Tab-separated table of C-alpha atoms in Angstrom:
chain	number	residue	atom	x	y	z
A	27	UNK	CA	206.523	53.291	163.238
A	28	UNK	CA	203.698	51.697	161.947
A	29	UNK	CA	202.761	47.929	162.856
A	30	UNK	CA	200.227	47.002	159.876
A	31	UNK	CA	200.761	47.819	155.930
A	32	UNK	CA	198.312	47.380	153.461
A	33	UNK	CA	196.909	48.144	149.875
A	34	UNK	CA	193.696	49.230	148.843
A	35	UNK	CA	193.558	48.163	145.011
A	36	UNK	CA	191.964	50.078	141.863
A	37	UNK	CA	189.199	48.035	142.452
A	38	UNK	CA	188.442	48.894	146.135
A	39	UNK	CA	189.562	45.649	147.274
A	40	UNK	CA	191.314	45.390	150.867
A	41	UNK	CA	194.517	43.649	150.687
A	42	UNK	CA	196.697	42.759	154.600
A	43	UNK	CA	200.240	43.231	153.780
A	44	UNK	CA	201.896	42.932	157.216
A	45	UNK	CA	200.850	42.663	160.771
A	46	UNK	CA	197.342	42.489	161.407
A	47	UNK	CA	195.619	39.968	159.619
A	48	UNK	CA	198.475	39.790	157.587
A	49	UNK	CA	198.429	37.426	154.185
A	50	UNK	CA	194.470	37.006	154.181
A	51	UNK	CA	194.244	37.279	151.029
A	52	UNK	CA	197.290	35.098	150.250
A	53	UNK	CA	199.714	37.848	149.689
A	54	UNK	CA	202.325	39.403	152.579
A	55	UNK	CA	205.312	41.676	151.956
A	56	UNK	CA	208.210	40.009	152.596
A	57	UNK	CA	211.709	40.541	154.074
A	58	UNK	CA	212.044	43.840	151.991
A	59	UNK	CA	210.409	47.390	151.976
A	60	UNK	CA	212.606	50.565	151.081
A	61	UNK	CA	211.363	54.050	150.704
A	62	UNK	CA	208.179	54.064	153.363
A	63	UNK	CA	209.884	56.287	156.304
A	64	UNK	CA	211.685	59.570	155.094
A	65	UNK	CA	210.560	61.304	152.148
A	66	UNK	CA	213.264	62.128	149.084
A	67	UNK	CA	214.595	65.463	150.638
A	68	UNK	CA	217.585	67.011	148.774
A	69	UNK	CA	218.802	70.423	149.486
A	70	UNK	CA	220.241	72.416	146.686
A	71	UNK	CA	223.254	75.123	147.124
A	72	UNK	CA	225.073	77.168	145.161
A	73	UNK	CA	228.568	78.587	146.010
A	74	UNK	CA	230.816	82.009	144.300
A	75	UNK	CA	234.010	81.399	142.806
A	76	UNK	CA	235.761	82.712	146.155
A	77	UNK	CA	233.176	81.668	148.540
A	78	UNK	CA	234.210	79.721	151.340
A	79	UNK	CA	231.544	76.954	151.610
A	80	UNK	CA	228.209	77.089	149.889
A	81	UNK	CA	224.772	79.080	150.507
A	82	UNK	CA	221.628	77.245	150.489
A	83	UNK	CA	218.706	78.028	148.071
A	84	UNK	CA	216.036	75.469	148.389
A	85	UNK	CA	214.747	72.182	149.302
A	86	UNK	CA	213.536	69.718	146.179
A	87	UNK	CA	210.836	66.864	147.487
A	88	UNK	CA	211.001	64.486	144.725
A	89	UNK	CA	208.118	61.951	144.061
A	90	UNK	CA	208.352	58.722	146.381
A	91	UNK	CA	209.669	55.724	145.149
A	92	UNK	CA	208.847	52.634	147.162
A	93	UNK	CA	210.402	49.165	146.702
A	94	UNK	CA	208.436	46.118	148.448
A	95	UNK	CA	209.009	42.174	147.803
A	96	UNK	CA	206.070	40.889	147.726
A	97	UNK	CA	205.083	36.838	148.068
A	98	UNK	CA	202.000	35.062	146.849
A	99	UNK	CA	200.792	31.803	147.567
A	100	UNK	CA	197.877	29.469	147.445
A	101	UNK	CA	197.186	26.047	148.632
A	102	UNK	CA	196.991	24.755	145.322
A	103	UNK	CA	198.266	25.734	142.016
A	104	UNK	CA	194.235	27.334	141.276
A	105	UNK	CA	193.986	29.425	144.139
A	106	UNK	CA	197.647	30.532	143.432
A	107	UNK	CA	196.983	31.533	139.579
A	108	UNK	CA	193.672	33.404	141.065
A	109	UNK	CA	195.739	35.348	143.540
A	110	UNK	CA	197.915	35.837	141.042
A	111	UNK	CA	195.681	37.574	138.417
A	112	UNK	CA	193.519	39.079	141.386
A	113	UNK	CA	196.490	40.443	142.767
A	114	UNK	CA	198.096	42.071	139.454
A	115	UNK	CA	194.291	43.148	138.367
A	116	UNK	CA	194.504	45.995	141.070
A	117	UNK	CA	197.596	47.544	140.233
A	118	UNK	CA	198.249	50.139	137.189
A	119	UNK	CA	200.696	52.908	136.045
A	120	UNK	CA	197.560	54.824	135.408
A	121	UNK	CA	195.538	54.673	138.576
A	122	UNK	CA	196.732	55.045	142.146
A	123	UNK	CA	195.839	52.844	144.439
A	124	UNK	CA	196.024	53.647	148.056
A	125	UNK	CA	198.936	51.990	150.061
A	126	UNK	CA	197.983	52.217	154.312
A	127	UNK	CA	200.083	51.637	157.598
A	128	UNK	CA	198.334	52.276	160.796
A	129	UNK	CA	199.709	50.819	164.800
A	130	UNK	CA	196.455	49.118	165.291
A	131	UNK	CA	192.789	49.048	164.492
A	132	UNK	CA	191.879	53.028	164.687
A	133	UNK	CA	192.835	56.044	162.290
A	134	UNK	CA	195.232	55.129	159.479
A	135	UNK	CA	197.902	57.223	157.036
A	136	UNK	CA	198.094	56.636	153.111
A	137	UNK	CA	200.305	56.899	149.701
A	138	UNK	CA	198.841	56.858	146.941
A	139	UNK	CA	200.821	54.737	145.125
A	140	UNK	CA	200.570	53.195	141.713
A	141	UNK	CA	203.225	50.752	139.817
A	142	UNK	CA	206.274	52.377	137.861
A	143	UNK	CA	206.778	49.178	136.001
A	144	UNK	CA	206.083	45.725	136.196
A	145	UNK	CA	208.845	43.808	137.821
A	146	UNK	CA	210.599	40.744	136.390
A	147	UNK	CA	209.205	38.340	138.409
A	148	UNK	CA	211.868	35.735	137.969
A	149	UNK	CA	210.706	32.121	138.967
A	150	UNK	CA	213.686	31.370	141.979
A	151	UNK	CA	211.557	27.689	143.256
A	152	UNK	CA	208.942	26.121	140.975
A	153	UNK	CA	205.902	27.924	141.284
A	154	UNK	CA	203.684	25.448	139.778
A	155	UNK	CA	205.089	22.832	142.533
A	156	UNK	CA	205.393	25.223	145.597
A	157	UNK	CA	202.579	27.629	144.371
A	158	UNK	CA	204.446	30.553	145.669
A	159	UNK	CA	205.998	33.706	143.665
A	160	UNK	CA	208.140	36.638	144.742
A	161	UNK	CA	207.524	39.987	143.082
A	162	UNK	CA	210.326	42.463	143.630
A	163	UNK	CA	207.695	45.497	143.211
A	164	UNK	CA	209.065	49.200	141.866
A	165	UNK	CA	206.076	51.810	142.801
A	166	UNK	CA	205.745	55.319	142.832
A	167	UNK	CA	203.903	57.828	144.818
A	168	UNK	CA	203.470	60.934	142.918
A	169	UNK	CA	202.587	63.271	145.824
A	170	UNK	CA	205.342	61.633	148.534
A	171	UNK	CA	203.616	62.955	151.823
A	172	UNK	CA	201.734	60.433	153.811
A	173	UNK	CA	198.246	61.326	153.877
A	174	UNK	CA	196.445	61.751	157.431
A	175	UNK	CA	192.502	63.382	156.170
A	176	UNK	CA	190.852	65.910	158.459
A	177	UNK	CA	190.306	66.339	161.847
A	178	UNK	CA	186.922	67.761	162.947
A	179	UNK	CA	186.479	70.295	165.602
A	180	UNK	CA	183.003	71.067	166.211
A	181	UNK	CA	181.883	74.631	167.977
A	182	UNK	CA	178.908	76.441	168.780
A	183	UNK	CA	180.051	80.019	168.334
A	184	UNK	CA	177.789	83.167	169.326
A	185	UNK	CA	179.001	86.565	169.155
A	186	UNK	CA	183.122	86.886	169.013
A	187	UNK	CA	185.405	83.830	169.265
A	188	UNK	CA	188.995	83.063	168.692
A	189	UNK	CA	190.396	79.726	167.843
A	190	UNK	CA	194.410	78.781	168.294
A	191	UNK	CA	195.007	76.026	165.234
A	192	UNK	CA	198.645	74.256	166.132
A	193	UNK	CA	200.852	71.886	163.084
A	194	UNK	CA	202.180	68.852	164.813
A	195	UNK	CA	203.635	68.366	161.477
A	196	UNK	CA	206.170	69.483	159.367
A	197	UNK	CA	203.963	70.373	156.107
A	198	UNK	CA	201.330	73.274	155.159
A	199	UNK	CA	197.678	72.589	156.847
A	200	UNK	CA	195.063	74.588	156.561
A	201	UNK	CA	191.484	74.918	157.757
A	202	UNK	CA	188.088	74.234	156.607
A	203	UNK	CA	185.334	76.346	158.263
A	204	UNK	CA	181.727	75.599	157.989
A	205	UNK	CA	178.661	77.299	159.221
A	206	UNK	CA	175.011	77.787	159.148
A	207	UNK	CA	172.636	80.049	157.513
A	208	UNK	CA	171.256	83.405	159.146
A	209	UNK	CA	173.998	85.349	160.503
A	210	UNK	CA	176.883	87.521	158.863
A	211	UNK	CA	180.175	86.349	160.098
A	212	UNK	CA	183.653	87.356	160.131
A	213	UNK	CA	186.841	85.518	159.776
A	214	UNK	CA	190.199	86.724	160.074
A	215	UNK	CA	192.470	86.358	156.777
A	216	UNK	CA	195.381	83.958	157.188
A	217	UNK	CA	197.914	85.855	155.327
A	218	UNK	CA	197.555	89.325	156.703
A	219	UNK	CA	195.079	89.130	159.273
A	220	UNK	CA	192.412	91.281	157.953
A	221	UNK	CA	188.754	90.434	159.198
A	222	UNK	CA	186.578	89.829	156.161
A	223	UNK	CA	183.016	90.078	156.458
A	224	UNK	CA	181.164	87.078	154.477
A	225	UNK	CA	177.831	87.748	153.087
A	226	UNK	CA	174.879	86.777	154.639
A	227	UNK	CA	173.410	83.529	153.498
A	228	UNK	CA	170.339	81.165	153.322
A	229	UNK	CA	171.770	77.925	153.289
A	230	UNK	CA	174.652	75.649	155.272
A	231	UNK	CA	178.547	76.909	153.989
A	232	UNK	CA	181.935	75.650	153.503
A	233	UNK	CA	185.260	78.047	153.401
């Protein structure tokens, strides 16, 4: 499980959720989050009219919805209306933004996530006296896989090679091959393991 969540806004801006350096900027998830661990999986079946049981057809991965509480606050009632407005300034229903967890300082996953609707944001204490707010947030990542990027494996290849590629995970990867100008190379077709000869080139190249 991850120890730190945060938000990279629309605008680019860095925002520390939970954990490490968490409420920086004056906002912090609170004692709700729903819909970060599993993705929606649903499996679909059909069953016959005398058919004992059912037989399965396929798996449906709908888009991720993600509920979080969030809090605001601000030593005065200033700095609270400017977190405020900065806060709600990087969050649309037509831009993602990027929502992170990571278990320390080093590589990081991602959702890009963007608002379904803007929450009622009923005032439960006095905001104006307390200058704190709750936001009970409902967002929406379209694509519900966390995001990892690429890993880089870098060889110097002469002649014949053969490289074993392993999925730790549970969805589709595939590789991206680059090489250098002045040879003719051949690499083996993923679907039905054909060798196909690439032409020769004069510059740097990306399959």
């Amino acid at each position: 499980m991850a120890k730190n969540f945060g938000y990279i806004d629309i605008l680019g801006r860095p925002w520390h959720l939970y954990g490490f350096m968490e409420a920086a900027e004056n906002v912090a998830i609170l004692d709700k989050a729903s819909g970060l661990y599993l993705p929606p999986t649903e499996l679909v079946t059909s069953s016959g009219a005398w058919q004992i049981g059912s037989t399965p057809r396929k798996t449906i991965e709908d888009e991720r919805k993600v509920g979080l509480l969030i809090g605001t606050r601000g030593a005065t009632e200033d700095i609270h209306d400017e977190v405020e407005s900065a806060w709600w300034d990087g969050w649309s229903t037509e831009r993602a933004g990027r929502f992170t967890a990571s278990k320390g300082s080093g590589p990081y996953r991602w959702l890009d996530i963007r608002k379904s609707k803007n929450p009622p944001s009923e005032w439960s204490i006095a905001p104006d006296v307390n200058n704190f707010m709750e936001h009970d947030m409902e967002l929406v990542a379209c694509n519900p896989a966390w995001q990892a990027g690429m890993r880089e494996d870098e060889q110097v290849v002469s002649g014949q090679r053969i490289f074993e590629l392993t999925n730790p995970t549970d969805r589709p990867l595939w590789p991206i091959i680059l090489g250098t100008p002045g040879s003719t190379w051949e690499i083996q077709d993923g679907t039905t393991s054909r060798m196909v000869k690439m032409p020769a080139l004069n510059q740097n190249w990306k399959l």
